[in-house]
Amino acid sequence: MTSYYQEYSKYFVAVDCIIFGFDEGELRILIGKRKLNPGRGQWSLYGGFVREEESIDDAANRVLFELTGLRNIYMRQLGAFGNINRDPGERVISVAYYALINVNDYSHTLLEEHSVEWVSIKDIPTMYSDHNKMIARARSMMQKTISSEPISFNLLPELFTLTQLQRLYEAVCGEEVDKRNFRKRVKEMAFIEKTDFIDKTGSKRGAYLYRFNQKAFQKNSIFKL
Amino acid sequence: MTSYYQEYSKYFVAVDCIIFGFDEGELRILIGKRKLNPGRGQWSLYGGFVREEESIDDAANRVLFELTGLRNIYMRQLGAFGNINRDPGERVISVAYYALINVNDYSHTLLEEHSVEWVSIKDIPTMYSDHNKMIARARSMMQKTISSEPISFNLLPELFTLTQLQRLYEAVCGEEVDKRNFRKRVKEMAFIEKTDFIDKTGSKRGAYLYRFNQKAFQKNSIFKL
DNA sequence: TCAAAAGTGTTAAGTTTACACCCATGA
DNA sequence: TCATGGGTGTAAACTTAACACTTTTGA
């Protein structure tokens, strides 16, 4: 084994995931209570330590997979959190990621198995370590992104109504938007395709279901909500 | 010493700084050739390892201070880079930061002392490890930021002409803008103050010098270039 | 006297916002 | 039949973009 850097210190490196979902008109994240010390019983993000055989990104994907059973999830790094005493146990540097999943893809069984729950972004409790800071950063990063990149679709089922899309947008941005103006903008985006399917769960009349066409997007690549 | 996490591995954690300056109409970064193995002689960002008694942010500030002698510099984290083999020596996780400095504050003596030089962003060579990726990310992050936050002023002397400000903006964005439209926008920002001083180095006629008023900005907080 | 950079307004095009009513259906 | 959410267009306000000439001065 080489040892170029032996005079320097090494640190534990963890990943923490802010997992967003959208349900009942609310933006939610998946959090649970810590099962181990330090901080046992405190609300916490789901995370894990980086292993020697994986990159940090791989670690984040592994942790997400362990919790959700899902792969190929939209996931972005928020950054590294490295205050000396951020972890009450020992010095741990944590790299935070946020992920967007469709709550329907996540089974209730798994919720109980890992004792995590969907908590509305409006009701986040005080959390372990600097996790509140991570959540705030994730939220603000996502807010900036949602108007310029088509990330909404990761939070919705494959087929969705325009009202659902609008409610999601409103939940992320924290403000209401005009229905007609919103639909006008959607109509200009050829990669948001109207299907012939109709959803009757949300209203008596029924609403057309739409679908995000990834391929059509690649070509056009203009997005502005 | 506590040992909550002893079953996990520890890693070297470094910081790398992308230090931007603006000179002769070009956006430049400060890079040098590695003095030590692995990678001796390769072009590299300036960096250092995180010490036990400092946070990652503190480490970045220390490294920047070591190189420039400057404190209280505008500096933002880009994120963590953690591929397994990113460093040819041993596994090192690196947290990249970008900093904006005024080239006039940086002495030529220091350039030589640390054998670093200002290289135009257009002429960045192939660099050590994943440093090219870091630079690309820094550039793109800065580009996004410059239109919505008043960061330009960190790259300029305290007093600057509108042409300098415009050239900087153009260098960062990589495209030219209309002089009259640019000045119109500047005029609407009360916190960019015209002074009575005139700079005659850039033209025979001379141009008014302007100054960024940080206090006036705090109150208004609208920025759009 | 001329080359070089500084400085200055107007108009057309495009974008954004505000706004109200009819439709289809199940209960 | 009525309450509920679905669906649609236009005009005014605002923002952005395009555009050309005069001024000052040192060389």
Coordinates of C-alpha atoms (C1' of nucleotides) in Angstrom, one line a residue:
Chain A
M1 CA 0.0 0.0 0.0
T2 CA 1.3 3.4 -0.9
S3 CA 1.4 6.1 1.7
Y4 CA 1.9 9.4 0.2
Y5 CA -0.2 11.3 2.7
Q6 CA 0.5 9.5 6.0
E7 CA 1.2 12.7 7.9
Y8 CA -2.4 13.8 7.5
S9 CA -5.6 12.8 9.3
K10 CA -8.4 10.6 8.1
Y11 CA -12.1 11.0 8.8
F12 CA -15.3 9.1 8.6
V13 CA -17.3 10.2 5.6
A14 CA -21.0 9.6 5.5
V15 CA -23.8 10.4 3.0
D16 CA -27.2 11.8 4.1
C17 CA -30.2 11.7 1.8
I18 CA -33.1 14.2 1.6
I19 CA -35.7 12.2 -0.1
F20 CA -38.5 14.2 -1.5
G21 CA -42.0 13.0 -2.4
F22 CA -45.2 14.7 -3.3
D23 CA -48.5 13.5 -1.8
E24 CA -51.8 14.9 -0.9
G25 CA -50.8 18.3 -2.4
E26 CA -47.8 18.5 -0.1
L27 CA -44.1 18.3 -0.6
R28 CA -42.8 15.7 1.9
I29 CA -39.5 14.2 2.9
L30 CA -38.8 10.8 4.3
I31 CA -37.3 10.9 7.8
G32 CA -37.1 8.5 10.7
K33 CA -35.9 8.3 14.3
R34 CA -32.3 7.2 14.9
K35 CA -32.0 3.7 16.2
L36 CA -28.5 4.0 17.4
N37 CA -26.4 6.2 19.6
P38 CA -25.4 8.9 19.5
G39 CA -28.7 10.7 19.2
R40 CA -30.9 7.6 19.5
G41 CA -34.6 8.5 19.2
Q42 CA -33.9 11.9 17.5
W43 CA -35.4 12.6 14.1
S44 CA -32.9 12.1 11.4
L45 CA -32.3 11.9 7.7
Y46 CA -31.5 8.5 6.3
G47 CA -27.8 8.0 5.7
G48 CA -24.8 5.8 5.9
F49 CA -21.1 5.6 5.8
V50 CA -19.0 5.6 2.6
R51 CA -17.4 2.3 2.0
E52 CA -13.9 1.8 0.5
E53 CA -15.1 0.1 -2.7
E54 CA -17.6 2.8 -3.7
S55 CA -17.5 6.5 -4.7
I56 CA -19.5 9.0 -2.7
D57 CA -22.1 9.1 -5.4
D58 CA -22.3 5.3 -5.3
A59 CA -22.7 5.4 -1.6
A60 CA -25.6 7.7 -1.8
N61 CA -27.3 5.5 -4.4
R62 CA -26.7 2.4 -2.3
V63 CA -28.2 4.1 0.8
L64 CA -31.2 5.2 -1.2
F65 CA -31.6 1.7 -2.6
E66 CA -31.4 0.2 0.9
L67 CA -34.2 2.4 2.0
T68 CA -36.4 2.4 -1.0
G69 CA -35.5 -0.5 -3.2
L70 CA -35.3 2.0 -6.1
R71 CA -32.5 2.5 -8.6
N72 CA -31.9 5.2 -11.2
I73 CA -33.4 7.8 -9.1
Y74 CA -33.0 11.5 -9.7
M75 CA -30.4 12.5 -7.2
R76 CA -28.1 15.5 -6.8
Q77 CA -25.3 16.4 -4.4
L78 CA -25.9 19.3 -2.1
G79 CA -22.4 19.6 -0.8
A80 CA -20.2 18.5 2.1
F81 CA -21.0 19.4 5.7
G82 CA -17.9 19.4 7.8
N83 CA -18.1 21.3 11.0
I84 CA -15.9 19.7 13.7
N85 CA -18.6 18.9 16.1
R86 CA -21.5 18.4 13.7
D87 CA -21.8 14.8 14.8
P88 CA -22.0 14.3 18.6
G89 CA -20.3 11.0 18.4
E90 CA -17.1 11.5 16.5
R91 CA -15.9 13.7 13.7
V92 CA -17.9 12.7 10.6
I93 CA -17.9 14.6 7.4
S94 CA -21.2 14.2 5.6
V95 CA -22.0 14.7 2.0
A96 CA -25.7 15.4 1.5
Y97 CA -27.8 14.5 -1.5
Y98 CA -31.3 15.1 -2.4
A99 CA -33.4 12.6 -4.3
L100 CA -36.8 12.9 -5.9
I101 CA -39.1 9.9 -5.9
N102 CA -42.7 9.1 -6.8
V103 CA -44.4 8.2 -3.5
N104 CA -46.4 5.5 -5.3
D105 CA -43.2 3.6 -6.0
Y106 CA -42.5 3.4 -2.3
S107 CA -44.2 0.7 -0.4
H108 CA -45.9 1.1 2.9
T109 CA -44.2 -2.1 4.0
L110 CA -40.8 -0.4 3.6
L111 CA -42.0 2.6 5.5
E112 CA -42.6 0.4 8.5
E113 CA -39.6 -1.8 8.0
H114 CA -37.2 1.2 8.2
S115 CA -39.5 3.1 10.5
V116 CA -39.5 6.2 8.4
E117 CA -42.4 8.4 7.5
W118 CA -43.3 11.1 5.0
V119 CA -43.4 14.4 6.7
S120 CA -44.6 17.6 5.1
I121 CA -41.9 20.1 4.4
K122 CA -44.0 22.5 6.4
D123 CA -43.8 20.4 9.6
I124 CA -40.2 19.3 9.8
P125 CA -39.2 18.8 13.4
T126 CA -35.9 19.7 15.0
M127 CA -33.5 17.1 13.8
Y128 CA -30.3 15.4 14.6
S129 CA -27.0 17.1 14.0
D130 CA -27.1 19.7 11.1
H131 CA -29.9 17.9 9.3
N132 CA -32.3 20.8 9.4
K133 CA -29.6 22.9 7.6
M134 CA -29.3 20.2 5.0
I135 CA -33.0 20.1 4.4
A136 CA -33.2 23.8 4.1
R137 CA -30.5 23.8 1.5
A138 CA -32.1 20.9 -0.4
R139 CA -35.3 22.8 -0.5
S140 CA -33.8 26.0 -1.7
M141 CA -31.7 24.1 -4.3
M142 CA -34.7 22.3 -5.6
Q143 CA -36.7 25.5 -5.7
K144 CA -34.1 27.1 -7.9
T145 CA -34.0 24.1 -10.2
I146 CA -37.6 23.4 -10.7
S147 CA -38.3 26.4 -13.0
S148 CA -35.4 25.7 -15.3
E149 CA -35.1 21.9 -15.4
P150 CA -37.9 19.3 -15.8
I151 CA -37.4 17.6 -12.4
S152 CA -41.1 17.7 -11.4
F153 CA -41.7 14.5 -13.3
N154 CA -39.6 12.5 -10.9
L155 CA -42.0 13.3 -8.2
L156 CA -45.1 12.4 -10.2
P157 CA -46.5 9.2 -11.5
E158 CA -45.8 8.5 -15.2
L159 CA -49.3 9.9 -16.1
F160 CA -50.4 13.0 -14.3
T161 CA -53.0 15.7 -14.7
L162 CA -52.1 19.3 -15.2
T163 CA -53.6 20.2 -11.9
Q164 CA -51.3 17.7 -10.2
L165 CA -48.3 19.3 -12.0
Q166 CA -49.5 22.7 -10.9
R167 CA -50.0 21.7 -7.3
L168 CA -46.5 20.3 -7.2
Y169 CA -45.0 23.4 -8.6
E170 CA -46.9 25.5 -6.1
A171 CA -45.9 23.3 -3.2
V172 CA -42.2 23.5 -4.2
C173 CA -42.3 27.3 -4.8
G174 CA -44.5 28.0 -1.9
E175 CA -46.8 30.3 -3.9
E176 CA -49.9 29.9 -6.0
V177 CA -49.9 30.4 -9.7
D178 CA -52.6 31.3 -12.2
K179 CA -54.2 28.2 -13.8
R180 CA -54.5 29.7 -17.3
N181 CA -51.0 31.1 -17.4
F182 CA -49.6 27.8 -16.1
R183 CA -51.4 25.8 -18.7
K184 CA -50.4 28.2 -21.4
R185 CA -46.7 27.6 -20.6
V186 CA -47.2 23.8 -20.4
K187 CA -48.8 23.8 -23.8
E188 CA -45.7 25.4 -25.3
M189 CA -43.6 22.5 -24.2
A190 CA -43.9 19.8 -26.8
F191 CA -42.4 17.2 -24.5
I192 CA -45.3 17.4 -22.1
E193 CA -47.6 15.2 -24.0
K194 CA -51.4 14.9 -23.6
T195 CA -52.6 11.3 -23.6
D196 CA -56.0 10.0 -24.3
F197 CA -56.3 8.7 -20.8
I198 CA -58.6 10.4 -18.3
D199 CA -58.2 10.5 -14.6
K200 CA -61.5 10.5 -12.7
T201 CA -60.1 10.2 -9.2
G202 CA -59.6 13.9 -8.8
S203 CA -62.9 15.2 -10.2
K204 CA -66.3 14.1 -11.4
R205 CA -65.7 15.4 -14.9
G206 CA -62.3 13.8 -15.2
A207 CA -59.0 15.3 -16.4
Y208 CA -56.7 14.4 -19.2
L209 CA -53.5 12.7 -18.2
Y210 CA -50.2 13.9 -19.5
R211 CA -46.8 12.3 -19.8
F212 CA -43.3 13.6 -19.9
N213 CA -41.5 12.6 -23.0
Q214 CA -37.8 12.4 -22.2
K215 CA -36.7 12.0 -25.8
A216 CA -38.6 14.9 -27.1
F217 CA -37.1 17.0 -24.3
Q218 CA -33.5 16.1 -25.2
K219 CA -34.0 17.7 -28.6
N220 CA -35.8 20.9 -27.7
S221 CA -34.2 21.5 -24.3
I222 CA -36.1 24.6 -23.5
F223 CA -37.8 24.6 -20.2
K224 CA -39.4 27.5 -18.3
L225 CA -42.1 27.1 -15.7
Chain B
M1 CA -12.0 8.9 22.9
T2 CA -15.5 7.7 21.8
S3 CA -15.7 5.1 19.1
Y4 CA -19.3 4.9 17.9
Y5 CA -18.3 4.2 14.3
Q6 CA -15.2 2.1 14.5
E7 CA -16.5 -0.5 12.1
Y8 CA -16.3 2.1 9.2
S9 CA -13.4 3.3 7.2
K10 CA -11.8 6.7 7.3
Y11 CA -10.5 8.8 4.5
F12 CA -8.2 11.6 3.7
V13 CA -10.2 14.8 3.1
A14 CA -8.7 17.6 1.1
V15 CA -9.9 21.0 -0.1
D16 CA -9.1 22.4 -3.5
C17 CA -9.5 26.0 -4.5
I18 CA -10.5 27.5 -7.8
I19 CA -9.3 31.0 -7.4
F20 CA -10.7 33.4 -10.0
G21 CA -9.3 36.7 -10.9
F22 CA -10.0 39.2 -13.7
D23 CA -7.2 40.8 -15.6
E24 CA -6.6 42.2 -19.0
G25 CA -10.2 41.5 -20.0
E26 CA -9.9 37.8 -19.2
L27 CA -11.3 35.7 -16.5
R28 CA -8.3 33.8 -15.0
I29 CA -7.6 31.2 -12.4
L30 CA -4.5 30.6 -10.3
I31 CA -2.9 27.3 -10.9
G32 CA 0.6 25.8 -10.5
K33 CA 2.6 22.7 -11.0
R34 CA 2.6 20.1 -8.3
K35 CA 5.8 19.9 -6.4
L36 CA 5.2 16.5 -4.8
N37 CA 4.4 13.1 -5.9
P38 CA 2.1 11.7 -7.0
G39 CA 1.7 13.8 -10.1
R40 CA 4.7 15.9 -9.6
G41 CA 5.0 18.5 -12.4
Q42 CA 1.4 18.3 -13.4
W43 CA -0.8 21.4 -13.5
S44 CA -2.9 21.5 -10.4
L45 CA -5.3 23.6 -8.3
Y46 CA -4.0 24.8 -5.0
G47 CA -5.2 22.7 -2.2
G48 CA -4.5 21.1 1.1
F49 CA -5.6 18.5 3.6
V50 CA -8.3 19.1 6.2
R51 CA -6.8 19.2 9.8
E52 CA -8.5 17.9 12.8
E53 CA -8.9 21.2 14.5
E54 CA -10.7 22.9 11.6
S55 CA -14.0 22.6 9.7
I56 CA -13.8 22.0 6.0
D57 CA -14.7 25.7 5.4
D58 CA -11.9 26.7 7.7
A59 CA -9.5 24.5 5.9
A60 CA -10.4 26.1 2.6
N61 CA -9.9 29.6 4.1
R62 CA -6.6 28.6 5.6
V63 CA -5.4 27.2 2.3
L64 CA -6.5 30.3 0.5
F65 CA -4.7 32.4 3.1
E66 CA -1.5 30.4 2.8
L67 CA -1.5 31.1 -0.9
T68 CA -2.7 34.7 -1.1
G69 CA -2.3 36.2 2.4
L70 CA -5.9 37.3 2.0
R71 CA -8.7 36.8 4.5
N72 CA -12.5 37.4 4.2
I73 CA -12.6 36.4 0.6
Y74 CA -15.7 35.6 -1.2
M75 CA -15.7 31.8 -1.3
R76 CA -18.3 29.1 -1.9
Q77 CA -18.3 25.4 -1.8
L78 CA -18.8 23.6 -5.1
G79 CA -19.2 20.1 -3.6
A80 CA -17.4 17.0 -2.8
F81 CA -15.5 14.9 -5.3
G82 CA -15.2 11.3 -4.2
N83 CA -14.5 8.9 -7.0
I84 CA -12.4 6.0 -5.7
N85 CA -9.4 6.5 -7.9
R86 CA -9.5 10.3 -8.4
D87 CA -6.2 10.7 -6.7
P88 CA -3.4 8.5 -8.1
G89 CA -1.7 8.3 -4.7
E90 CA -4.3 7.1 -2.2
R91 CA -8.0 7.5 -1.8
V92 CA -8.6 11.2 -1.1
I93 CA -12.0 12.9 -0.9
S94 CA -11.8 16.5 -2.0
V95 CA -14.1 19.3 -1.3
A96 CA -13.8 22.0 -3.9
Y97 CA -14.3 25.7 -3.3
Y98 CA -14.2 28.7 -5.6
A99 CA -13.0 32.0 -4.5
L100 CA -13.1 35.5 -6.2
I101 CA -10.2 37.8 -5.6
N102 CA -9.0 41.1 -7.0
V103 CA -5.8 40.4 -8.8
N104 CA -4.3 43.7 -7.6
D105 CA -4.5 42.4 -4.0
Y106 CA -2.3 39.5 -5.0
S107 CA 1.4 40.3 -5.1
H108 CA 3.7 39.1 -7.8
T109 CA 6.2 38.0 -5.2
L110 CA 3.6 35.5 -3.9
L111 CA 3.0 34.3 -7.5
E112 CA 6.7 33.3 -7.7
E113 CA 7.0 32.1 -4.1
H114 CA 4.3 29.5 -4.7
S115 CA 5.1 29.1 -8.3
V116 CA 1.5 29.7 -9.4
E117 CA 0.3 31.7 -12.3
W118 CA -2.9 33.4 -13.6
V119 CA -4.1 31.4 -16.6
S120 CA -7.0 32.5 -18.7
I121 CA -10.1 30.3 -18.4
K122 CA -9.9 29.9 -22.1
D123 CA -6.4 28.2 -21.9
I124 CA -6.7 25.8 -19.0
P125 CA -4.3 22.9 -19.6
T126 CA -5.0 19.3 -18.8
M127 CA -4.8 19.1 -15.1
Y128 CA -4.0 16.7 -12.3
S129 CA -6.7 14.3 -11.1
D130 CA -10.3 15.6 -11.6
H131 CA -9.3 19.3 -11.4
N132 CA -10.5 20.1 -14.9
K133 CA -13.9 18.9 -13.8
M134 CA -13.8 21.1 -10.8
I135 CA -12.9 24.1 -12.8
A136 CA -15.7 23.5 -15.3
R137 CA -18.1 23.2 -12.4
A138 CA -16.8 26.3 -10.7
R139 CA -17.1 28.2 -13.9
S140 CA -20.7 27.1 -14.5
M141 CA -21.7 27.8 -11.0
M142 CA -20.2 31.3 -11.1
Q143 CA -22.0 32.0 -14.4
K144 CA -25.3 31.1 -12.9
T145 CA -24.6 33.3 -9.9
I146 CA -23.3 36.4 -11.5
S147 CA -26.6 37.6 -12.9
S148 CA -28.5 37.2 -9.6
E149 CA -26.0 38.1 -7.0
P150 CA -23.5 41.0 -6.8
I151 CA -20.3 38.9 -6.9
S152 CA -18.6 40.8 -9.7
F153 CA -17.3 43.3 -7.2
N154 CA -15.1 40.8 -5.5
L155 CA -13.1 40.5 -8.7
L156 CA -12.7 44.2 -9.3
P157 CA -10.8 46.9 -7.4
E158 CA -12.9 49.0 -5.0
L159 CA -13.3 51.7 -7.7
F160 CA -14.0 50.5 -11.2
T161 CA -15.3 51.8 -14.5
L162 CA -18.6 50.6 -16.1
T163 CA -16.6 49.3 -19.0
Q164 CA -14.5 47.2 -16.6
L165 CA -17.7 45.9 -15.0
Q166 CA -19.1 45.1 -18.4
R167 CA -16.0 43.3 -19.7
L168 CA -16.0 41.2 -16.6
Y169 CA -19.6 40.3 -17.0
E170 CA -18.9 39.4 -20.7
A171 CA -15.9 37.3 -19.7
V172 CA -17.9 35.3 -17.2
C173 CA -20.9 34.8 -19.4
G174 CA -18.8 34.3 -22.6
E175 CA -20.9 36.6 -24.7
E176 CA -21.0 40.3 -25.5
V177 CA -23.7 42.6 -24.3
D178 CA -25.0 45.9 -25.5
K179 CA -23.3 48.8 -23.8
R180 CA -26.4 51.0 -23.5
N181 CA -28.6 48.3 -22.2
F182 CA -26.0 47.2 -19.7
R183 CA -25.5 50.8 -18.4
K184 CA -29.3 51.2 -18.1
R185 CA -29.5 48.2 -15.8
V186 CA -26.6 49.4 -13.8
K187 CA -28.2 52.8 -13.4
E188 CA -31.2 51.2 -11.8
M189 CA -29.1 49.7 -9.1
A190 CA -28.7 52.3 -6.4
F191 CA -26.0 50.4 -4.7
I192 CA -23.6 50.8 -7.7
E193 CA -22.5 54.4 -6.9
K194 CA -20.9 56.8 -9.2
T195 CA -18.0 58.6 -7.6
D196 CA -16.3 61.9 -8.6
F197 CA -13.1 60.1 -9.5
I198 CA -12.0 59.5 -13.0
D199 CA -9.9 56.8 -14.4
K200 CA -7.7 57.9 -17.3
T201 CA -5.7 54.7 -17.7
G202 CA -8.3 53.1 -20.0
S203 CA -8.9 56.0 -22.3
K204 CA -7.9 59.5 -23.2
R205 CA -11.1 61.0 -22.3
G206 CA -11.3 59.2 -18.9
A207 CA -14.2 57.3 -17.4
Y208 CA -16.1 57.8 -14.1
L209 CA -15.2 55.4 -11.4
Y210 CA -18.0 53.5 -9.6
R211 CA -18.1 51.7 -6.3
F212 CA -20.3 49.0 -4.9
N213 CA -22.1 50.0 -1.7
Q214 CA -22.6 46.9 0.3
K215 CA -24.8 48.6 2.9
A216 CA -27.1 50.1 0.2
F217 CA -27.4 46.6 -1.3
Q218 CA -28.5 44.9 1.9
K219 CA -31.5 47.1 2.1
N220 CA -32.7 46.9 -1.5
S221 CA -31.6 43.4 -2.4
I222 CA -32.7 43.4 -6.0
F223 CA -30.0 42.4 -8.5
K224 CA -30.4 41.5 -12.1
L225 CA -27.7 41.9 -14.7
Chain C
dT1 C1' -6.7 66.0 -36.7
dC2 C1' -7.8 61.6 -35.8
dA3 C1' -8.1 57.4 -33.3
dA4 C1' -10.1 55.4 -29.2
dA5 C1' -13.0 54.8 -25.5
dA6 C1' -17.0 57.2 -22.9
dG7 C1' -21.3 58.4 -22.7
dT8 C1' -26.4 58.8 -23.9
dG9 C1' -32.6 57.5 -25.5
dT10 C1' -36.1 55.7 -28.1
dT11 C1' -38.9 52.3 -30.3
dA12 C1' -40.5 47.8 -31.5
dA13 C1' -40.9 43.1 -30.1
dG14 C1' -41.7 39.9 -26.9
dT15 C1' -43.0 38.4 -22.4
dT16 C1' -45.7 38.4 -18.4
dT17 C1' -49.6 39.2 -15.7
dA18 C1' -54.4 39.8 -14.6
dC19 C1' -58.7 38.3 -15.1
dA20 C1' -64.1 35.3 -15.5
dC21 C1' -66.9 32.2 -17.4
dC22 C1' -68.7 27.6 -19.3
dC23 C1' -68.3 22.4 -19.1
dA24 C1' -69.0 17.7 -17.5
dT25 C1' -70.2 14.7 -14.1
dG26 C1' -71.5 12.1 -9.8
dA27 C1' -73.7 12.5 -5.7
Chain D
dT1 C1' -79.7 20.3 -9.5
dC2 C1' -75.8 21.7 -7.6
dA3 C1' -71.2 21.5 -6.1
dT4 C1' -66.7 20.4 -7.7
dG5 C1' -62.8 20.5 -10.3
dG6 C1' -61.6 20.9 -15.6
dG7 C1' -60.8 23.6 -19.3
dT8 C1' -60.2 27.9 -22.2
dG9 C1' -58.4 33.5 -24.5
dT10 C1' -57.5 38.4 -24.5
dA11 C1' -55.8 42.8 -23.4
dA12 C1' -52.8 45.8 -20.7
dA13 C1' -48.4 46.3 -18.4
dC14 C1' -44.0 45.5 -18.3
dT15 C1' -39.5 44.0 -19.9
dT16 C1' -36.1 43.2 -23.2
dA17 C1' -33.6 43.9 -27.3
dA18 C1' -32.0 46.5 -31.1
dC19 C1' -30.0 50.3 -32.7
dA20 C1' -26.1 55.2 -33.9
dC21 C1' -24.2 59.2 -32.9
dT22 C1' -21.7 62.9 -30.1
dT23 C1' -17.9 63.9 -26.6
dT24 C1' -13.3 64.2 -24.9
dT25 C1' -8.6 64.1 -25.2
dG26 C1' -3.7 62.5 -25.9
dA27 C1' -0.7 61.3 -29.3

